[in-house]
Each structure stands twice: as structure tokens, then as C-alpha cells.
Tab-separated table of N, CA and C in Angstrom:
chain	number	residue	atom	x	y	z
B	99	MET	N	-20.977	-5.154	20.259
B	99	MET	CA	-19.584	-5.041	20.100
B	99	MET	C	-19.029	-4.286	21.309
B	100	ARG	N	-18.077	-4.814	21.936
B	100	ARG	CA	-17.472	-4.171	23.136
B	100	ARG	C	-16.638	-2.990	22.752
B	101	PRO	N	-16.578	-1.968	23.653
B	101	PRO	CA	-15.726	-0.822	23.403
B	101	PRO	C	-14.258	-1.194	23.008
B	102	THR	N	-13.756	-2.228	23.565
B	102	THR	CA	-12.387	-2.710	23.259
B	102	THR	C	-12.315	-2.996	21.774
B	103	GLN	N	-13.308	-3.712	21.275
B	103	GLN	CA	-13.303	-4.090	19.815
B	103	GLN	C	-13.391	-2.806	18.992
B	104	VAL	N	-14.202	-1.812	19.380
B	104	VAL	CA	-14.340	-0.532	18.681
B	104	VAL	C	-12.960	0.110	18.530
B	105	LEU	N	-12.256	0.180	19.660
B	105	LEU	CA	-10.923	0.833	19.665
B	105	LEU	C	-9.992	0.083	18.718
B	106	ALA	N	-9.963	-1.212	18.820
B	106	ALA	CA	-9.081	-2.031	17.964
B	106	ALA	C	-9.362	-1.726	16.433
B	107	LEU	N	-10.641	-1.631	16.138
B	107	LEU	CA	-11.028	-1.324	14.761
B	107	LEU	C	-10.517	0.043	14.349
B	108	LEU	N	-10.729	1.029	15.216
B	108	LEU	CA	-10.319	2.331	14.834
B	108	LEU	C	-8.840	2.488	14.719
B	109	LEU	N	-8.055	1.845	15.589
B	109	LEU	CA	-6.646	1.913	15.514
B	109	LEU	C	-6.105	1.229	14.273
B	110	SER	N	-6.887	0.288	13.738
B	110	SER	CA	-6.476	-0.428	12.551
B	110	SER	C	-6.732	0.413	11.276
B	111	LEU	N	-7.458	1.484	11.369
B	111	LEU	CA	-7.844	2.247	10.215
B	111	LEU	C	-6.568	2.849	9.522
B	112	ASN	N	-5.494	3.007	10.261
B	112	ASN	CA	-4.258	3.545	9.651
B	112	ASN	C	-3.347	2.499	9.169
B	113	SER	N	-3.749	1.236	9.244
B	113	SER	CA	-2.816	0.153	8.867
B	113	SER	C	-2.686	0.057	7.393
B	114	PRO	N	-1.504	-0.290	6.935
B	114	PRO	CA	-1.269	-0.432	5.472
B	114	PRO	C	-2.224	-1.506	4.865
B	115	ALA	N	-2.474	-2.563	5.585
B	115	ALA	CA	-3.410	-3.592	5.022
B	115	ALA	C	-4.760	-3.029	4.684
B	116	LEU	N	-5.328	-2.206	5.616
B	116	LEU	CA	-6.599	-1.617	5.325
B	116	LEU	C	-6.508	-0.631	4.172
B	117	ALA	N	-5.413	0.120	4.161
B	117	ALA	CA	-5.257	1.068	3.041
B	117	ALA	C	-5.286	0.350	1.687
B	118	GLN	N	-4.707	-0.829	1.660
B	118	GLN	CA	-4.675	-1.643	0.451
B	118	GLN	C	-6.040	-2.119	0.037
B	119	ASN	N	-6.987	-2.207	0.988
B	119	ASN	CA	-8.317	-2.689	0.733
B	119	ASN	C	-9.190	-1.549	0.248
B	120	GLY	N	-8.697	-0.408	-0.084
B	120	GLY	CA	-9.458	0.672	-0.660
B	120	GLY	C	-10.077	1.592	0.338
B	121	ALA	N	-9.485	1.737	1.499
B	121	ALA	CA	-10.000	2.641	2.540
B	121	ALA	C	-9.878	4.069	2.010
B	122	GLU	N	-10.778	4.881	2.536
B	122	GLU	CA	-10.778	6.306	2.145
B	122	GLU	C	-9.488	7.033	2.616
B	123	LYS	N	-9.229	8.101	1.993
B	123	LYS	CA	-8.096	8.926	2.427
B	123	LYS	C	-8.396	9.550	3.829
B	124	ALA	N	-7.390	9.544	4.626
B	124	ALA	CA	-7.562	10.119	5.994
B	124	ALA	C	-7.706	11.612	5.938
B	125	GLY	N	-8.589	12.124	6.828
B	125	GLY	CA	-8.846	13.597	6.926
B	125	GLY	C	-8.401	14.097	8.241
B	126	PRO	N	-8.907	15.256	8.607
B	126	PRO	CA	-8.480	15.866	9.855
B	126	PRO	C	-9.013	15.109	11.072
B	127	VAL	N	-8.281	15.167	12.176
B	127	VAL	CA	-8.710	14.591	13.418
B	127	VAL	C	-10.012	15.290	13.904
B	128	LEU	N	-10.752	14.627	14.802
B	128	LEU	CA	-12.015	15.229	15.270
B	128	LEU	C	-11.829	16.638	15.878
B	129	GLY	N	-10.831	16.836	16.671
B	129	GLY	CA	-10.593	18.136	17.277
B	129	GLY	C	-10.464	19.229	16.263
B	130	ASP	N	-9.792	18.942	15.123
B	130	ASP	CA	-9.618	19.905	14.095
B	130	ASP	C	-10.933	20.200	13.388
B	131	LEU	N	-11.739	19.161	13.164
B	131	LEU	CA	-13.061	19.365	12.599
B	131	LEU	C	-13.947	20.297	13.454
B	132	LEU	N	-13.800	20.102	14.797
B	132	LEU	CA	-14.651	20.919	15.705
B	132	LEU	C	-14.173	22.398	15.811
B	133	LYS	N	-13.106	22.699	15.203
B	133	LYS	CA	-12.633	24.096	15.129
B	133	LYS	C	-13.420	24.843	14.056
B	134	GLU	N	-14.100	24.122	13.174
B	134	GLU	CA	-14.894	24.724	12.147
B	134	GLU	C	-16.324	24.945	12.731
B	135	PRO	N	-16.849	26.168	12.504
B	135	PRO	CA	-18.136	26.514	13.103
B	135	PRO	C	-19.297	25.550	12.808
B	136	ASN	N	-19.431	25.107	11.552
B	136	ASN	CA	-20.506	24.193	11.227
B	136	ASN	C	-20.443	22.885	11.966
B	137	TYR	N	-19.231	22.322	11.986
B	137	TYR	CA	-19.006	21.037	12.683
B	137	TYR	C	-19.242	21.216	14.234
B	138	LEU	N	-18.761	22.300	14.761
B	138	LEU	CA	-18.990	22.547	16.176
B	138	LEU	C	-20.448	22.685	16.505
B	139	ARG	N	-21.228	23.379	15.699
B	139	ARG	CA	-22.699	23.490	15.969
B	139	ARG	C	-23.350	22.149	15.865
B	140	ALA	N	-22.995	21.367	14.854
B	140	ALA	CA	-23.551	20.013	14.721
B	140	ALA	C	-23.225	19.144	15.939
B	141	TRP	N	-22.028	19.199	16.425
B	141	TRP	CA	-21.496	18.475	17.567
B	141	TRP	C	-22.363	18.902	18.800
B	142	GLN	N	-22.497	20.199	19.038
B	142	GLN	CA	-23.249	20.714	20.183
B	142	GLN	C	-24.701	20.285	20.056
B	143	SER	N	-25.272	20.309	18.886
B	143	SER	CA	-26.635	19.858	18.682
B	143	SER	C	-26.766	18.381	18.982
B	144	MET	N	-25.834	17.609	18.608
B	144	MET	CA	-25.877	16.118	18.831
B	144	MET	C	-25.843	15.831	20.304
B	145	LEU	N	-25.078	16.590	21.087
B	145	LEU	CA	-24.957	16.407	22.515
B	145	LEU	C	-26.037	17.060	23.335
B	146	SER	N	-26.732	18.031	22.736
B	146	SER	CA	-27.775	18.788	23.476
B	146	SER	C	-28.851	17.859	24.053
B	147	GLY	N	-29.076	17.994	25.301
B	147	GLY	CA	-30.118	17.209	26.000
B	147	GLY	C	-29.667	15.784	26.329
B	148	GLU	N	-28.480	15.390	25.969
B	148	GLU	CA	-27.968	14.067	26.245
B	148	GLU	C	-27.213	14.052	27.587
B	149	THR	N	-27.282	12.959	28.265
B	149	THR	CA	-26.483	12.709	29.431
B	149	THR	C	-25.229	11.949	29.039
B	150	THR	N	-24.097	12.568	29.004
B	150	THR	CA	-22.866	11.955	28.604
B	150	THR	C	-21.858	11.928	29.720
B	151	PRO	N	-20.904	11.032	29.684
B	151	PRO	CA	-19.856	11.029	30.742
B	151	PRO	C	-19.094	12.360	30.747
B	152	ASP	N	-18.463	12.664	31.879
B	152	ASP	CA	-17.737	13.889	32.041
B	152	ASP	C	-16.635	14.067	31.019
B	153	TRP	N	-16.053	12.946	30.637
B	153	TRP	CA	-14.905	13.018	29.657
B	153	TRP	C	-15.379	13.608	28.360
B	154	VAL	N	-16.622	13.416	27.981
B	154	VAL	CA	-17.114	13.954	26.703
B	154	VAL	C	-17.175	15.473	26.829
B	155	ALA	N	-17.699	15.984	27.920
B	155	ALA	CA	-17.760	17.448	28.169
B	155	ALA	C	-16.377	18.048	28.202
B	156	GLU	N	-15.433	17.306	28.816
B	156	GLU	CA	-14.066	17.825	28.862
B	156	GLU	C	-13.452	17.845	27.476
B	157	TYR	N	-13.716	16.834	26.693
B	157	TYR	CA	-13.216	16.857	25.269
B	157	TYR	C	-13.808	18.011	24.509
B	158	SER	N	-15.079	18.295	24.722
B	158	SER	CA	-15.789	19.411	24.028
B	158	SER	C	-15.090	20.728	24.316
B	159	SER	N	-14.593	20.892	25.495
B	159	SER	CA	-13.936	22.158	25.880
B	159	SER	C	-12.484	22.244	25.535
B	160	THR	N	-11.798	21.084	25.502
B	160	THR	CA	-10.352	21.117	25.234
B	160	THR	C	-9.971	20.643	23.791
B	161	LEU	N	-10.796	19.803	23.217
B	161	LEU	CA	-10.548	19.158	21.925
B	161	LEU	C	-9.214	18.365	21.964
B	162	ASP	N	-8.892	17.940	23.134
B	162	ASP	CA	-7.657	17.146	23.276
B	162	ASP	C	-8.003	15.665	23.341
B	163	GLY	N	-7.671	14.961	22.254
B	163	GLY	CA	-8.001	13.591	22.145
B	163	GLY	C	-6.984	12.869	21.289
B	164	PRO	N	-7.279	11.595	20.998
B	164	PRO	CA	-6.350	10.848	20.193
B	164	PRO	C	-6.253	11.354	18.759
B	165	PRO	N	-5.103	11.367	18.156
B	165	PRO	CA	-4.883	11.901	16.828
B	165	PRO	C	-5.293	10.881	15.731
B	166	ILE	N	-6.557	10.429	15.773
B	166	ILE	CA	-6.998	9.443	14.741
B	166	ILE	C	-7.694	10.274	13.662
B	167	PRO	N	-7.251	10.172	12.443
B	167	PRO	CA	-7.806	10.948	11.332
B	167	PRO	C	-9.270	10.510	11.038
B	168	SER	N	-9.999	11.496	10.615
B	168	SER	CA	-11.364	11.217	10.106
B	168	SER	C	-11.291	10.484	8.800
B	169	LEU	N	-12.375	9.810	8.449
B	169	LEU	CA	-12.501	9.095	7.199
B	169	LEU	C	-13.800	9.489	6.537
B	170	ARG	N	-13.817	9.408	5.203
B	170	ARG	CA	-15.025	9.604	4.466
B	170	ARG	C	-15.791	8.344	4.332
B	171	LEU	N	-17.050	8.433	4.572
B	171	LEU	CA	-17.971	7.268	4.492
B	171	LEU	C	-19.160	7.651	3.681
B	172	THR	N	-19.474	6.847	2.629
B	172	THR	CA	-20.617	7.192	1.756
B	172	THR	C	-21.821	6.262	2.113
B	173	ILE	N	-22.969	6.984	2.372
B	173	ILE	CA	-24.177	6.312	2.732
B	173	ILE	C	-25.264	6.791	1.796
B	174	ASP	N	-25.798	5.965	0.963
B	174	ASP	CA	-26.813	6.345	0.027
B	174	ASP	C	-26.422	7.571	-0.848
B	175	ASN	N	-25.189	7.522	-1.378
B	175	ASN	CA	-24.675	8.535	-2.207
B	175	ASN	C	-24.377	9.887	-1.540
B	176	GLN	N	-24.492	9.890	-0.181
B	176	GLN	CA	-24.119	11.089	0.581
B	176	GLN	C	-22.817	10.805	1.327
B	177	ILE	N	-21.921	11.778	1.353
B	177	ILE	CA	-20.634	11.640	1.967
B	177	ILE	C	-20.731	12.163	3.400
B	178	TYR	N	-20.216	11.381	4.315
B	178	TYR	CA	-20.059	11.754	5.750
B	178	TYR	C	-18.607	11.679	6.191
B	179	LEU	N	-18.324	12.333	7.264
B	179	LEU	CA	-16.987	12.201	7.852
B	179	LEU	C	-17.121	11.470	9.188
B	180	TRP	N	-16.282	10.434	9.350
B	180	TRP	CA	-16.322	9.539	10.477
B	180	TRP	C	-15.148	9.976	11.436
B	181	GLY	N	-15.522	10.499	12.643
B	181	GLY	CA	-14.534	10.930	13.600
B	181	GLY	C	-14.555	10.091	14.844
B	182	TYR	N	-13.600	10.239	15.658
B	182	TYR	CA	-13.479	9.392	16.849
B	182	TYR	C	-12.726	10.141	17.967
B	183	THR	N	-13.163	9.864	19.188
B	183	THR	CA	-12.454	10.309	20.411
B	183	THR	C	-12.677	9.268	21.482
B	184	CYS	N	-11.943	9.396	22.590
B	184	CYS	CA	-12.111	8.518	23.714
B	184	CYS	C	-11.629	9.169	24.943
B	185	LYS	N	-11.931	8.492	26.103
B	185	LYS	CA	-11.499	9.048	27.419
B	185	LYS	C	-9.975	8.833	27.536
B	186	PRO	N	-9.282	9.868	27.879
B	186	PRO	CA	-7.819	9.763	28.085
B	186	PRO	C	-7.489	8.645	29.113
B	187	PHE	N	-6.523	7.853	28.727
B	187	PHE	CA	-5.981	6.763	29.555
B	187	PHE	C	-7.013	5.660	29.840
B	188	GLU	N	-8.182	5.776	29.271
B	188	GLU	CA	-9.206	4.703	29.432
B	188	GLU	C	-9.968	4.519	28.132
B	189	CYS	N	-9.231	4.608	27.041
B	189	CYS	CA	-9.928	4.453	25.679
B	189	CYS	C	-10.586	3.084	25.544
B	190	GLU	N	-10.009	2.092	26.084
B	190	GLU	CA	-10.591	0.780	25.827
B	190	GLU	C	-12.058	0.659	26.128
B	191	ASP	N	-12.552	1.298	27.178
B	191	ASP	CA	-13.909	1.204	27.581
B	191	ASP	C	-14.693	2.482	27.502
B	192	ASN	N	-14.211	3.510	26.752
B	192	ASN	CA	-14.865	4.842	26.778
B	192	ASN	C	-14.600	5.458	25.433
B	193	GLN	N	-15.459	5.281	24.432
B	193	GLN	CA	-15.268	5.699	23.094
B	193	GLN	C	-16.462	6.425	22.519
B	194	LEU	N	-16.190	7.310	21.590
B	194	LEU	CA	-17.261	8.029	20.959
B	194	LEU	C	-16.941	8.126	19.437
B	195	ILE	N	-17.837	7.549	18.591
B	195	ILE	CA	-17.698	7.688	17.147
B	195	ILE	C	-18.729	8.708	16.721
B	196	VAL	N	-18.303	9.656	15.827
B	196	VAL	CA	-19.164	10.698	15.354
B	196	VAL	C	-19.195	10.640	13.815
B	197	LEU	N	-20.402	10.738	13.254
B	197	LEU	CA	-20.556	10.794	11.795
B	197	LEU	C	-21.164	12.177	11.483
B	198	PHE	N	-20.346	12.925	10.751
B	198	PHE	CA	-20.845	14.257	10.333
B	198	PHE	C	-21.261	14.295	8.854
B	199	ALA	N	-22.392	15.020	8.549
B	199	ALA	CA	-22.644	15.364	7.198
B	199	ALA	C	-21.398	16.118	6.652
B	200	LEU	N	-21.063	15.924	5.390
B	200	LEU	CA	-19.819	16.522	4.905
B	200	LEU	C	-19.813	18.017	5.087
B	201	ASP	N	-20.964	18.671	4.945
B	201	ASP	CA	-21.029	20.135	5.152
B	201	ASP	C	-21.040	20.574	6.607
B	202	GLY	N	-21.115	19.643	7.486
B	202	GLY	CA	-21.119	19.957	8.961
B	202	GLY	C	-22.413	20.391	9.493
B	203	THR	N	-23.488	20.104	8.790
B	203	THR	CA	-24.817	20.562	9.249
B	203	THR	C	-25.504	19.534	10.170
B	204	GLN	N	-24.991	18.331	10.223
B	204	GLN	CA	-25.622	17.298	11.048
B	204	GLN	C	-24.547	16.375	11.601
B	205	ALA	N	-24.788	15.856	12.872
B	205	ALA	CA	-23.806	14.921	13.473
B	205	ALA	C	-24.628	13.901	14.184
B	206	TYR	N	-24.105	12.633	14.073
B	206	TYR	CA	-24.684	11.470	14.787
B	206	TYR	C	-23.546	10.835	15.532
B	207	GLY	N	-23.870	10.250	16.674
B	207	GLY	CA	-22.824	9.611	17.465
B	207	GLY	C	-23.210	8.233	18.028
B	208	LEU	N	-22.196	7.459	18.288
B	208	LEU	CA	-22.318	6.201	18.996
B	208	LEU	C	-21.323	6.239	20.131
B	209	LEU	N	-21.856	6.362	21.341
B	209	LEU	CA	-21.055	6.348	22.543
B	209	LEU	C	-21.038	4.956	23.092
B	210	ALA	N	-19.824	4.424	23.277
B	210	ALA	CA	-19.659	3.063	23.832
B	210	ALA	C	-18.840	3.193	25.104
B	211	THR	N	-19.453	2.758	26.223
B	211	THR	CA	-18.764	2.719	27.475
B	211	THR	C	-19.047	1.374	28.164
B	212	ALA	N	-18.157	1.053	29.082
B	212	ALA	CA	-18.297	-0.179	29.809
B	212	ALA	C	-19.527	-0.159	30.690
B	213	ASP	N	-19.814	0.957	31.298
B	213	ASP	CA	-20.996	0.985	32.239
B	213	ASP	C	-22.326	1.220	31.578
B	214	ARG	N	-22.367	1.931	30.414
B	214	ARG	CA	-23.600	2.266	29.756
B	214	ARG	C	-23.844	1.465	28.489
B	215	GLY	N	-22.845	0.744	28.054
B	215	GLY	CA	-23.012	-0.026	26.764
B	215	GLY	C	-22.991	0.962	25.620
B	216	GLN	N	-23.818	0.751	24.598
B	216	GLN	CA	-23.853	1.614	23.403
B	216	GLN	C	-25.042	2.535	23.500
B	217	VAL	N	-24.792	3.817	23.266
B	217	VAL	CA	-25.809	4.830	23.331
B	217	VAL	C	-25.727	5.647	22.031
B	218	TRP	N	-26.833	5.790	21.329
B	218	TRP	CA	-26.938	6.558	20.080
B	218	TRP	C	-27.150	8.040	20.459
B	219	LEU	N	-26.429	8.968	19.768
B	219	LEU	CA	-26.580	10.386	19.995
B	219	LEU	C	-26.951	11.114	18.703
B	220	GLY	N	-27.788	12.128	18.821
B	220	GLY	CA	-28.138	12.926	17.618
B	220	GLY	C	-29.279	12.319	16.808
B	221	HIS	N	-29.949	11.306	17.390
B	221	HIS	CA	-31.090	10.709	16.798
B	221	HIS	C	-30.884	10.204	15.395
B	222	PRO	N	-29.883	9.359	15.179
B	222	PRO	CA	-29.671	8.791	13.840
B	222	PRO	C	-30.804	7.816	13.485
B	223	ASP	N	-31.178	7.892	12.184
B	223	ASP	CA	-32.199	7.014	11.718
B	223	ASP	C	-31.566	5.592	11.552
B	224	ASN	N	-32.469	4.656	11.239
B	224	ASN	CA	-31.956	3.274	11.082
B	224	ASN	C	-30.915	3.133	9.984
B	225	ARG	N	-30.967	3.930	8.957
B	225	ARG	CA	-30.017	3.845	7.848
B	225	ARG	C	-28.634	4.257	8.320
B	226	ILE	N	-28.537	5.334	9.149
B	226	ILE	CA	-27.273	5.769	9.678
B	226	ILE	C	-26.728	4.794	10.703
B	227	ARG	N	-27.631	4.322	11.552
B	227	ARG	CA	-27.196	3.307	12.548
B	227	ARG	C	-26.671	2.031	11.835
B	228	ALA	N	-27.342	1.602	10.856
B	228	ALA	CA	-26.860	0.397	10.148
B	228	ALA	C	-25.557	0.621	9.452
B	229	ALA	N	-25.343	1.791	8.921
B	229	ALA	CA	-24.051	2.112	8.222
B	229	ALA	C	-22.935	2.145	9.265
B	230	ILE	N	-23.155	2.739	10.359
B	230	ILE	CA	-22.104	2.795	11.414
B	230	ILE	C	-21.744	1.383	11.860
B	231	MET	N	-22.749	0.588	12.134
B	231	MET	CA	-22.508	-0.779	12.610
B	231	MET	C	-21.883	-1.615	11.530
B	232	ALA	N	-22.323	-1.452	10.304
B	232	ALA	CA	-21.803	-2.267	9.187
B	232	ALA	C	-20.304	-1.863	9.046
B	233	ARG	N	-19.930	-0.622	9.164
B	233	ARG	CA	-18.572	-0.194	9.009
B	233	ARG	C	-17.690	-0.818	10.141
B	234	LEU	N	-18.212	-0.806	11.355
B	234	LEU	CA	-17.471	-1.443	12.426
B	234	LEU	C	-17.340	-2.961	12.215
B	235	GLU	N	-18.360	-3.595	11.782
B	235	GLU	CA	-18.293	-5.038	11.514
B	235	GLU	C	-17.362	-5.378	10.389
B	236	ASN	N	-17.423	-4.571	9.352
B	236	ASN	CA	-16.537	-4.792	8.125
B	236	ASN	C	-15.107	-4.623	8.520
B	237	ASP	N	-14.825	-3.621	9.353
B	237	ASP	CA	-13.444	-3.359	9.750
B	237	ASP	C	-12.946	-4.508	10.681
B	238	ASP	N	-13.947	-5.121	11.439
B	238	ASP	CA	-13.536	-6.203	12.308
B	238	ASP	C	-13.245	-7.450	11.536
B	239	ASN	N	-13.784	-7.588	10.348
B	239	ASN	CA	-13.607	-8.821	9.539
B	239	ASN	C	-13.122	-8.452	8.130
B	240	PRO	N	-11.862	-7.960	8.000
B	240	PRO	CA	-11.354	-7.568	6.673
B	240	PRO	C	-11.305	-8.768	5.776
B	241	SER	N	-11.630	-8.551	4.527
B	241	SER	CA	-11.598	-9.597	3.494
B	241	SER	C	-10.302	-9.638	2.858
């Protein structure tokens, strides 16, 4: 899935049509989540040892990104928060999806860029990867 498709899916999350399909209630934007110590630690752990584009480091220090609300996602009876950010003025080809454990103790990410393709962050297992990809695919093909 191209970064452009990921952005289109995320922007559609606030659409009335999606809300009518039973989408979860919108939560805080990613920057607000990262103001909470547990979520910030999980974010930092997810990025630790990873080589990410400069815009990700800049976002980490400023928390200035698109105001897209987080969503709750249930995977095997566990609730996660789905957050999103992107490179300013170049969102189409530079996106980061983050999945947090509800208590903020763990974070997993999918970085999608035009030059690097898709890169998994935080060592998500196959179950988490499959859930993220299924969510993206389901949002791409609403029923």
C-alpha cells in the first residue's frame, strides 16, 4: 500500500460514512498522547535504535503534527490506540502509524515513506502487523 493510500485512509476516519459503519470514538491526537509519560516512554522505546527520517525526530521534539484523532482498535480482546503523524507539507509520501497498548506500556509503528517503503518499528509480532494491515485494507474497502 502506497503512503498516499495510507493518508487517504486516515483522513477518511473522520468521515460520517465511516462513523456510521461502527468506527470507534475518536480520542486524543498523537501529540497529546505523547504528553503522557507512559506513552512517551513507549514512543521513545519504539524509536530506540531505529534509523528514521529527520521529520520523525522533529515531531518527537515538537509534537506538532496533523490533528488526526486516535482511535481504539481491539486485537485479541486487547485494546490499543491507533495514532498517526506525517511529515509537514509532504504527508502524502511520509507517514507514521503508531499502535499503543491502552496503558501506554508498548508502542508499535509502521513508517511509510516514498524512498524507504514500509518499515516496522518497535518489533511488532505477526499478530500486530496483520491487525494494522487489515485495518488499513478494511478502511480502503468500506462495506
